[in-house]
Amino acid sequence: MATSSSSYGIEQLEKGCYYEWMSLQAKHIANLKEALVSQRSNENDHKLEELVRVIINDFQKYAEKRLKLSHRSCSSYFAPSWNSSLENSLLWMGGCRPSSFIRVIYALCGSQVETQIFQYLHKIDGNKKDDGLMSELTATQLAKINELHMKVIKKEDKISKKSANMQEDVADMPIAVTAYTKDLVEAGVVVEDALDKYEEGMAVLMAEADKLRVETLRKIVEVVTPVQAAEFILAGKRLHVSLHEWGRVREDGRFGCARAGEAAARG
Amino acid sequence: MATSSSSYGIEQLEKGCYYEWMSLQAKHIANLKEALVSQRSNENDHKLEELVRVIINDFQKYAEKRLKLSHRSCSSYFAPSWNSSLENSLLWMGGCRPSSFIRVIYALCGSQVETQIFQYLHKIDGNKKDDGLMSELTATQLAKINELHMKVIKKEDKISKKSANMQEDVADMPIAVTAYTKDLVEAGVVVEDALDKYEEGMAVLMAEADKLRVETLRKIVEVVTPVQAAEFILAGKRLHVSLHEWGRVREDGRFGCARAGEAAARG
């Protein structure tokens, strides 16, 4: 079979960029765990701060790299073939919702409160509580995080609105009129240009969303202590990696071994 | 290779349901074209009205059928494997935005105005204008359509907001905490239950969105004449079928023949 190797190459580069990022995340997870354990014995916050800084910069670099690759084929980032349908249904502008970073903090704090109540009710020594959850946040920190949550949701809504308008525009001239008046399988130059413009617009929105994701991470890190920042980043990364894995397992279980074979070939 | 035939069967049923709907759409398009031509000679609005009624009911039946199939695997409707990435990037709650129906009307009206200006400037007889576009809407009709547009956008926003909350909930307890505290490839009962609840919630939203899609179609049909209704439904269907085809052609062009082979096998 003849293959358009340069075009086929773009898809391979996109997938490669993603899998490189996923393996970097595994490395980040290991580094964060190690740094948190080491911090408990030597209380060296500086090393944790540096690690968190490097990790956020790596995320920004990944965002920049995939944006470069997305030129005129941005659509593929809105429901990538390398994701399970569960993950794709959770996507917002080609990634996670920045507001969900904050929900991760609430989850860890809430879980902490639940653990403390459990310990109190069962008369368990508080010092022996599990050490996997986030270090307690002060009321001031929580108030700042809550304020940030509200701001981030507003910014998300603005980007969602722009995306809705772009989606609606596709149902307008010239695309709708061409579809109505011409019995063509090929779109033609006018429609191709309009679709290119749509995909370029979506790439701009994805970049805006990535900027908001990075900015939200940085603002959270400003509010919390270095230990809390490391715990939070670790929780976010483990959630991402787990959802990727769990979504795939659910899909394989649902759709049988045909998919499992594909997944193994992908991995 | 051993295959979980019952699970694999669900995916085949979902795909089958979609392709059945696409071939029904092709039939609807042919019927609408024929009925519009025939109406021009005999002015029998009743036949057109009946056809539009049948077509909207067919859409409702399709929505009900796929909802039944989506039980606990609703995610697959949010970025179906049978769509190109272009189409998936245009999806809203597993289908088109109801507001885009109204944009199709605006597109046809705007195009009509453009055609009239062109005819005026080129001194072409107005009666000889192309007969593919929508019959002119009155100012009263346009005002009603505009009012409907505003209402539909508000309802879309409400559904989008609910979906955003559900996406955020996944980043909260118990999912985020389990991901953080356990090194497990398998999700476990608590997480599986939470993910099932999420997918069931998304299925409810998809049903709400389908209800809004059907309701919007019915309200448009109430405002316009039977001829206009048939022209509008025809335009909407052709837009859907064309975007499906154009998206696939763009993707095949971009990603080479590997995908083209898959598409041929699907078709």
Coordinates of C-alpha atoms in Angstrom, one line a residue:
Chain A
M1 CA 0.0 0.0 0.0
A2 CA 1.4 3.4 -0.9
T3 CA 1.8 5.7 2.1
S4 CA 2.0 9.5 2.3
S5 CA 5.1 9.3 4.5
S6 CA 5.4 13.0 5.4
S7 CA 1.8 13.2 6.6
Y8 CA 1.9 9.9 8.3
G9 CA 5.0 11.2 10.0
I10 CA 3.1 14.1 11.6
E11 CA 0.8 11.6 13.4
Q12 CA 3.8 9.6 14.6
L13 CA 5.4 12.8 15.8
E14 CA 2.3 13.8 17.7
K15 CA 2.0 10.4 19.3
G16 CA 5.8 10.4 20.1
C17 CA 5.5 13.8 21.7
Y18 CA 2.6 12.5 23.9
Y19 CA 4.4 9.2 25.0
E20 CA 7.6 11.1 25.7
W21 CA 5.5 13.4 28.0
M22 CA 3.9 10.4 29.7
S23 CA 7.3 8.8 30.4
L24 CA 8.6 12.1 31.7
Q25 CA 5.6 12.2 34.0
A26 CA 6.5 8.7 35.4
K27 CA 10.0 10.1 36.1
H28 CA 8.5 13.2 37.7
I29 CA 6.4 11.0 40.0
A30 CA 9.4 9.0 41.1
N31 CA 11.4 12.2 41.7
L32 CA 8.6 13.8 43.7
K33 CA 8.2 10.7 45.9
E34 CA 11.9 10.5 46.6
A35 CA 12.2 14.2 47.3
L36 CA 9.3 14.2 49.7
V37 CA 10.8 11.2 51.6
S38 CA 14.2 12.9 51.7
Q39 CA 12.6 16.2 52.8
R40 CA 11.1 14.5 55.9
S41 CA 14.6 13.6 57.2
N42 CA 16.6 16.7 56.2
E43 CA 13.8 19.4 55.8
N44 CA 15.5 20.8 52.7
D45 CA 12.7 22.8 51.1
H46 CA 15.0 24.3 48.5
K47 CA 15.4 21.0 46.7
L48 CA 11.6 20.5 46.6
E49 CA 11.1 24.1 45.3
E50 CA 13.6 23.5 42.5
L51 CA 12.0 20.2 41.5
V52 CA 8.5 21.7 41.4
R53 CA 9.9 24.6 39.3
V54 CA 11.5 22.2 36.8
I55 CA 8.3 20.1 36.5
I56 CA 6.1 23.1 35.8
N57 CA 8.6 24.3 33.2
D58 CA 8.6 20.8 31.6
F59 CA 4.8 21.0 31.3
Q60 CA 5.1 24.4 29.6
K61 CA 7.7 22.9 27.2
Y62 CA 5.4 20.0 26.4
A63 CA 2.6 22.5 25.7
E64 CA 4.8 24.5 23.3
K65 CA 6.0 21.4 21.5
R66 CA 2.6 20.0 20.8
L67 CA 1.4 23.5 19.7
K68 CA 4.1 23.5 17.1
L69 CA 3.0 20.1 15.9
S70 CA -0.7 21.0 15.9
H71 CA -0.3 23.5 13.0
R72 CA -3.5 23.1 10.9
S73 CA -4.3 19.7 12.4
C74 CA -5.3 20.9 15.9
S75 CA -8.5 18.8 15.9
S76 CA -6.6 15.7 16.7
Y77 CA -5.7 17.1 20.1
F78 CA -9.4 17.5 21.0
A79 CA -10.0 13.7 21.1
P80 CA -6.6 12.0 20.6
S81 CA -6.4 8.4 19.3
W82 CA -4.0 7.6 22.1
N83 CA -6.6 8.3 24.8
S84 CA -9.4 6.0 26.0
S85 CA -12.9 7.4 25.4
L86 CA -13.2 8.0 29.2
E87 CA -10.2 10.3 29.0
N88 CA -11.5 12.0 25.9
S89 CA -14.8 12.6 27.5
L90 CA -12.9 14.4 30.4
L91 CA -10.9 16.6 28.0
W92 CA -11.3 20.4 28.0
M93 CA -9.5 22.2 25.2
G94 CA -7.1 19.3 24.6
G95 CA -6.2 18.8 28.3
C96 CA -7.6 18.8 31.8
R97 CA -9.6 21.7 33.3
P98 CA -7.4 24.0 35.2
S99 CA -10.1 24.2 37.9
S100 CA -9.7 20.4 38.4
F101 CA -6.2 21.2 39.8
I102 CA -7.9 23.0 42.6
R103 CA -10.4 20.2 43.1
V104 CA -7.4 17.8 43.6
I105 CA -6.4 20.1 46.5
Y106 CA -9.9 20.1 48.0
A107 CA -10.0 16.3 47.6
L108 CA -6.7 15.9 49.5
C109 CA -7.8 18.3 52.2
G110 CA -11.2 16.8 52.6
S111 CA -9.7 13.4 52.8
Q112 CA -7.4 14.7 55.5
V113 CA -10.4 16.0 57.5
E114 CA -12.1 12.6 57.0
T115 CA -9.0 10.8 58.2
Q116 CA -8.8 13.0 61.3
I117 CA -12.5 12.4 62.2
F118 CA -12.0 8.6 61.7
Q119 CA -8.9 8.7 64.0
Y120 CA -10.8 10.7 66.6
L121 CA -13.8 8.3 66.5
H122 CA -11.6 5.3 66.6
K123 CA -9.2 6.8 69.2
I124 CA -6.2 6.3 66.9
D125 CA -3.1 8.4 67.6
G126 CA -3.0 11.4 65.2
N127 CA 0.7 11.0 64.7
K128 CA 0.3 7.6 63.2
K129 CA -2.1 8.8 60.5
D130 CA -1.2 7.8 56.9
D131 CA 1.4 10.1 55.5
G132 CA 0.3 10.0 51.9
L133 CA -2.1 12.9 51.9
M134 CA -1.5 16.6 51.6
S135 CA -0.1 18.5 54.6
E136 CA -2.9 20.6 56.2
L137 CA -3.7 23.9 54.6
T138 CA -4.2 27.0 56.8
A139 CA -7.5 28.9 56.6
T140 CA -5.7 31.8 54.8
Q141 CA -4.3 29.4 52.2
L142 CA -7.7 27.8 51.7
A143 CA -9.3 31.3 51.2
K144 CA -6.6 32.2 48.6
I145 CA -7.1 28.8 46.8
N146 CA -10.9 29.4 46.8
E147 CA -10.4 32.9 45.4
L148 CA -8.2 31.4 42.7
H149 CA -10.8 28.7 41.9
M150 CA -13.4 31.3 41.2
K151 CA -11.1 33.3 38.9
V152 CA -10.0 30.2 37.1
I153 CA -13.6 29.1 36.4
K154 CA -14.4 32.5 35.0
K155 CA -11.3 32.3 32.7
E156 CA -12.3 28.7 31.6
D157 CA -15.8 29.9 30.8
K158 CA -14.4 32.7 28.6
I159 CA -12.4 30.1 26.6
S160 CA -15.3 27.7 26.4
K161 CA -17.5 30.5 25.1
K162 CA -15.0 31.3 22.3
S163 CA -14.8 27.6 21.4
A164 CA -18.7 27.4 21.3
N165 CA -18.7 30.4 18.9
M166 CA -16.1 28.8 16.7
Q167 CA -18.1 25.6 16.6
E168 CA -21.2 27.6 15.6
D169 CA -19.3 29.5 12.9
V170 CA -18.7 26.2 11.1
A171 CA -22.5 25.9 10.7
D172 CA -22.5 29.3 8.9
M173 CA -21.2 30.7 5.6
P174 CA -19.4 29.5 3.6
I175 CA -19.4 25.9 4.9
A176 CA -23.2 25.4 5.4
V177 CA -24.0 27.1 2.0
T178 CA -21.5 25.0 0.1
A179 CA -22.8 21.8 1.8
Y180 CA -26.3 22.8 0.8
T181 CA -25.7 23.8 -2.8
K182 CA -23.1 21.4 -4.0
D183 CA -23.2 17.6 -4.3
L184 CA -19.4 17.3 -3.8
V185 CA -17.4 14.7 -1.9
E186 CA -14.4 17.0 -2.0
A187 CA -14.8 20.2 0.0
G188 CA -13.2 22.6 -2.4
V189 CA -10.9 25.6 -1.8
V190 CA -13.4 27.9 0.0
V191 CA -14.5 25.2 2.5
E192 CA -10.9 23.9 3.0
D193 CA -9.8 27.5 3.8
A194 CA -12.7 27.9 6.2
L195 CA -11.9 24.6 7.9
D196 CA -8.2 25.6 8.1
K197 CA -9.2 28.8 9.7
Y198 CA -11.4 26.9 12.2
E199 CA -8.5 24.5 13.1
E200 CA -6.1 27.4 13.5
G201 CA -8.5 29.2 15.8
M202 CA -8.9 26.0 17.9
A203 CA -5.0 25.8 18.1
V204 CA -5.0 29.4 19.5
L205 CA -7.6 28.4 22.1
M206 CA -5.7 25.3 23.0
A207 CA -2.6 27.5 23.6
E208 CA -4.7 29.9 25.7
A209 CA -6.0 26.9 27.7
D210 CA -2.4 25.6 28.2
K211 CA -1.4 29.1 29.4
L212 CA -4.2 29.0 31.9
R213 CA -3.2 25.5 33.0
V214 CA 0.5 26.5 33.6
E215 CA -0.6 29.9 35.2
T216 CA -3.0 28.0 37.6
L217 CA -0.2 25.6 38.6
R218 CA 2.2 28.5 39.3
K219 CA -0.4 30.4 41.3
I220 CA -1.2 27.4 43.5
V221 CA 2.5 26.9 44.1
E222 CA 2.8 30.5 45.3
V223 CA 0.0 30.0 47.9
V224 CA 1.2 26.7 49.4
T225 CA 4.5 25.6 51.1
P226 CA 7.1 23.7 49.0
V227 CA 6.1 20.4 50.7
Q228 CA 2.4 21.0 49.9
A229 CA 3.3 22.0 46.3
A230 CA 5.2 18.8 45.8
E231 CA 2.3 16.7 47.3
F232 CA -0.2 18.5 45.1
I233 CA 1.8 18.1 41.9
L234 CA 2.4 14.5 42.7
A235 CA -1.4 14.0 43.3
G236 CA -2.2 15.7 40.0
K237 CA 0.3 13.6 38.0
R238 CA -0.9 10.3 39.6
L239 CA -4.5 11.2 38.8
H240 CA -3.6 11.8 35.2
V241 CA -1.5 8.7 34.8
S242 CA -4.2 6.6 36.7
L243 CA -7.1 7.9 34.6
H244 CA -5.1 7.1 31.4
E245 CA -4.6 3.5 32.6
W246 CA -8.0 3.0 34.2
G247 CA -9.8 4.3 31.1
R248 CA -7.9 1.9 28.9
V249 CA -8.6 -1.1 31.2
R250 CA -12.3 -0.2 31.3
E251 CA -12.4 0.0 27.5
D252 CA -10.6 -3.2 27.1
G253 CA -12.9 -4.9 29.5
R254 CA -15.9 -3.5 27.6
F255 CA -14.8 -3.9 24.1
G256 CA -12.9 -7.2 24.4
C257 CA -9.5 -8.3 23.3
A258 CA -9.5 -6.7 19.9
R259 CA -8.8 -3.3 21.6
A260 CA -6.5 -4.9 24.2
G261 CA -4.3 -6.0 21.3
E262 CA -4.2 -2.4 19.9
A263 CA -3.4 -1.0 23.3
A264 CA -0.5 -3.3 23.7
A265 CA 0.8 -2.4 20.3
R266 CA 0.5 1.3 21.2
G267 CA 2.1 1.0 24.6
Chain B
M1 CA -7.2 -14.5 19.7
A2 CA -9.9 -15.0 22.3
T3 CA -12.6 -12.3 22.1
S4 CA -15.1 -11.2 24.7
S5 CA -17.9 -11.4 22.2
S6 CA -20.7 -9.8 24.3
S7 CA -18.6 -6.7 25.1
Y8 CA -17.2 -6.5 21.6
G9 CA -20.8 -6.8 20.4
I10 CA -21.8 -3.5 22.2
E11 CA -19.2 -1.6 20.2
Q12 CA -20.5 -3.2 17.0
L13 CA -24.1 -2.3 18.0
E14 CA -23.1 1.3 18.6
K15 CA -21.4 1.6 15.3
G16 CA -24.3 -0.2 13.6
C17 CA -26.8 2.2 15.1
Y18 CA -24.7 5.2 13.8
Y19 CA -24.3 3.8 10.3
E20 CA -28.0 3.0 10.1
W21 CA -28.7 6.6 11.1
M22 CA -26.3 7.9 8.4
S23 CA -27.9 5.8 5.7
L24 CA -31.3 7.0 6.9
Q25 CA -30.0 10.6 6.6
A26 CA -29.1 9.9 3.0
K27 CA -32.6 8.7 2.3
H28 CA -34.1 11.8 4.1
I29 CA -31.9 14.0 1.9
A30 CA -33.2 12.3 -1.3
N31 CA -36.8 12.5 0.0
L32 CA -36.5 16.2 0.9
K33 CA -35.0 17.1 -2.5
E34 CA -37.8 15.2 -4.3
A35 CA -40.6 16.7 -2.2
L36 CA -39.3 20.2 -2.6
V37 CA -39.2 19.8 -6.4
S38 CA -42.7 18.3 -6.4
Q39 CA -44.0 21.0 -4.2
R40 CA -43.0 23.7 -6.7
S41 CA -45.3 22.2 -9.3
N42 CA -48.3 21.2 -7.1
E43 CA -47.9 23.4 -4.1
N44 CA -48.9 20.6 -1.8
D45 CA -47.6 21.8 1.6
H46 CA -49.2 18.9 3.5
K47 CA -46.8 16.3 2.0
L48 CA -43.8 18.5 3.0
E49 CA -45.1 19.0 6.6
E50 CA -45.6 15.2 6.9
L51 CA -42.1 14.5 5.7
V52 CA -40.5 17.0 8.1
R53 CA -42.5 15.5 11.0
V54 CA -41.4 12.0 10.1
I55 CA -37.7 13.1 9.9
I56 CA -37.7 14.8 13.2
N57 CA -39.4 11.8 14.8
D58 CA -36.7 9.6 13.2
F59 CA -34.0 11.8 14.9
Q60 CA -35.8 11.4 18.2
K61 CA -35.9 7.6 17.7
Y62 CA -32.1 7.5 16.9
A63 CA -31.4 9.5 20.1
E64 CA -33.5 7.1 22.2
K65 CA -31.8 4.1 20.6
R66 CA -28.2 5.3 21.2
L67 CA -29.1 6.3 24.7
K68 CA -30.2 2.7 25.4
L69 CA -26.9 1.4 24.0
S70 CA -24.9 4.0 26.0
H71 CA -25.7 2.5 29.4
R72 CA -22.4 2.7 31.4
S73 CA -20.3 3.3 28.3
C74 CA -21.5 6.8 27.4
S75 CA -18.0 8.1 27.1
S76 CA -17.7 6.6 23.6
Y77 CA -20.3 9.0 22.3
F78 CA -18.3 12.0 23.3
A79 CA -15.6 11.3 20.7
P80 CA -16.8 8.3 18.7
S81 CA -14.2 6.2 16.8
W82 CA -16.4 6.4 13.6
N83 CA -15.9 10.2 13.4
S84 CA -12.9 12.1 12.0
S85 CA -11.0 14.3 14.6
L86 CA -12.5 17.3 12.8
E87 CA -16.1 16.1 13.6
N88 CA -15.1 15.1 17.1
S89 CA -13.7 18.6 17.7
L90 CA -17.1 20.0 16.7
L91 CA -19.1 17.8 19.0
W92 CA -21.1 19.2 21.9
M93 CA -22.5 16.6 24.2
G94 CA -22.3 13.8 21.7
G95 CA -23.8 15.7 18.8
C96 CA -24.1 19.1 17.2
R97 CA -24.9 22.3 19.1
P98 CA -28.6 23.1 18.8
S99 CA -27.6 26.7 18.3
S100 CA -25.9 25.7 15.1
F101 CA -29.3 24.8 13.6
I102 CA -30.1 28.5 13.8
R103 CA -26.7 29.4 12.4
V104 CA -27.6 27.3 9.3
I105 CA -30.8 29.4 8.9
Y106 CA -28.7 32.6 9.2
A107 CA -26.2 31.3 6.7
L108 CA -28.9 30.5 4.1
C109 CA -30.6 33.9 4.6
G110 CA -27.3 35.8 4.5
S111 CA -26.4 33.9 1.3
Q112 CA -29.9 34.9 -0.1
V113 CA -29.2 38.5 0.6
E114 CA -25.8 38.2 -1.0
T115 CA -27.3 36.5 -4.1
Q116 CA -29.9 39.3 -4.4
I117 CA -27.2 42.0 -4.2
F118 CA -25.2 40.2 -6.8
Q119 CA -28.2 39.9 -9.0
Y120 CA -29.0 43.6 -8.5
L121 CA -25.4 44.7 -9.3
H122 CA -25.2 42.4 -12.4
K123 CA -28.8 43.3 -13.5
I124 CA -29.8 39.6 -13.4
D125 CA -33.5 38.8 -13.3
G126 CA -34.4 37.9 -9.8
N127 CA -36.7 35.1 -10.9
K128 CA -33.8 33.3 -12.4
K129 CA -31.9 33.2 -9.1
D130 CA -30.5 29.9 -8.0
D131 CA -33.2 27.9 -6.3
G132 CA -31.1 25.9 -3.9
L133 CA -31.3 28.4 -1.0
M134 CA -33.9 29.0 1.6
S135 CA -37.1 30.8 0.8
E136 CA -36.9 34.3 2.2
L137 CA -37.8 34.8 5.9
T138 CA -40.0 37.7 7.0
A139 CA -38.8 40.1 9.6
T140 CA -41.3 38.6 12.1
Q141 CA -39.9 35.1 11.4
L142 CA -36.3 36.3 11.8
A143 CA -37.2 38.0 15.1
K144 CA -38.7 34.8 16.4
I145 CA -35.7 32.8 15.3
N146 CA -33.4 35.3 16.9
E147 CA -35.3 35.0 20.2
L148 CA -35.1 31.2 20.0
H149 CA -31.4 31.5 19.3
M150 CA -30.8 33.4 22.6
K151 CA -32.9 30.9 24.6
V152 CA -31.2 27.9 23.1
I153 CA -27.7 29.3 23.9
K154 CA -28.8 29.8 27.5
K155 CA -30.0 26.2 27.7
E156 CA -26.7 25.0 26.0
D157 CA -24.7 26.9 28.6
K158 CA -26.6 25.3 31.5
I159 CA -25.9 21.8 30.1
S160 CA -22.2 22.8 29.5
K161 CA -22.0 24.0 33.1
K162 CA -23.3 20.7 34.4
S163 CA -20.8 18.8 32.3
A164 CA -17.9 21.0 33.5
N165 CA -19.0 20.2 37.1
M166 CA -19.0 16.5 36.4
Q167 CA -15.6 16.7 34.8
E168 CA -14.3 18.5 37.9
D169 CA -15.9 16.0 40.2
V170 CA -13.7 13.2 38.7
A171 CA -10.7 15.2 40.1
D172 CA -12.2 15.0 43.6
M173 CA -12.8 12.2 46.1
P174 CA -12.7 9.3 45.9
I175 CA -10.9 9.1 42.5
A176 CA -8.1 11.7 43.1
V177 CA -7.4 10.2 46.6
T178 CA -7.2 6.6 45.4
A179 CA -4.9 7.7 42.5
Y180 CA -2.7 9.4 45.1
T181 CA -2.5 6.8 47.7
K182 CA -2.5 3.5 45.8
D183 CA 0.0 2.2 43.3
L184 CA -2.6 0.2 41.4
V185 CA -3.1 -0.5 37.7
E186 CA -6.6 -1.7 38.5
A187 CA -9.0 1.0 39.7
G188 CA -10.7 -1.0 42.4
V189 CA -14.4 -1.1 43.3
V190 CA -14.7 2.4 44.8
V191 CA -13.1 4.1 41.8
E192 CA -15.0 1.9 39.3
D193 CA -18.3 2.9 41.0
A194 CA -17.3 6.6 40.9
L195 CA -16.4 6.3 37.2
D196 CA -19.7 4.4 36.5
K197 CA -21.6 7.2 38.2
Y198 CA -19.7 9.8 36.1
E199 CA -20.6 7.9 32.9
E200 CA -24.2 7.6 33.9
G201 CA -24.3 11.3 34.6
M202 CA -22.9 12.0 31.2
A203 CA -25.5 9.8 29.6
V204 CA -28.2 11.8 31.4
L205 CA -26.6 15.0 30.0
M206 CA -26.4 13.6 26.5
A207 CA -30.2 12.8 26.7
E208 CA -30.9 16.4 27.9
A209 CA -28.8 17.7 25.0
D210 CA -30.6 15.4 22.5
K211 CA -33.9 16.7 23.9
L212 CA -32.8 20.2 23.3
R213 CA -31.7 19.3 19.8
V214 CA -35.1 17.8 19.0
E215 CA -37.0 20.7 20.7
T216 CA -35.0 23.3 18.8
L217 CA -35.8 21.6 15.5
R218 CA -39.5 21.5 16.4
K219 CA -39.6 25.2 17.4
I220 CA -37.8 26.3 14.2
V221 CA -40.4 24.3 12.2
E222 CA -43.2 26.1 14.1
V223 CA -41.9 29.5 13.0
V224 CA -41.2 28.8 9.4
T225 CA -43.4 27.7 6.4
P226 CA -43.4 24.0 5.4
V227 CA -41.2 24.8 2.4
Q228 CA -38.7 26.7 4.5
A229 CA -38.7 23.9 7.1
A230 CA -37.9 21.3 4.4
E231 CA -35.1 23.6 3.0
F232 CA -33.7 24.1 6.5
I233 CA -33.8 20.4 7.5
L234 CA -32.2 19.5 4.1
A235 CA -29.4 22.1 4.7
G236 CA -28.7 20.8 8.2
K237 CA -28.5 17.2 7.0
R238 CA -26.3 18.0 4.1
L239 CA -24.0 20.0 6.4
H240 CA -23.7 17.0 8.8
V241 CA -23.1 14.4 6.0
S242 CA -20.6 16.8 4.2
L243 CA -18.6 17.5 7.4
H244 CA -18.4 13.7 8.1
E245 CA -17.0 13.2 4.6
W246 CA -14.8 16.3 4.5
G247 CA -13.3 15.5 7.9
R248 CA -12.4 12.0 6.7
V249 CA -10.9 13.2 3.5
R250 CA -8.8 15.9 5.3
E251 CA -7.6 13.3 7.8
D252 CA -6.7 10.8 5.1
G253 CA -4.8 13.5 3.2
R254 CA -3.0 14.4 6.4
F255 CA -2.3 11.0 7.8
G256 CA -1.8 9.0 4.6
C257 CA -3.3 5.8 3.3
A258 CA -3.0 3.9 6.5
R259 CA -6.2 5.7 7.7
A260 CA -7.8 5.6 4.3
G261 CA -7.7 1.8 4.4
E262 CA -9.4 1.9 7.8
A263 CA -12.0 4.3 6.5
A264 CA -12.8 2.1 3.5
A265 CA -13.1 -0.9 5.8
R266 CA -15.5 1.1 8.1
G267 CA -17.6 2.5 5.2

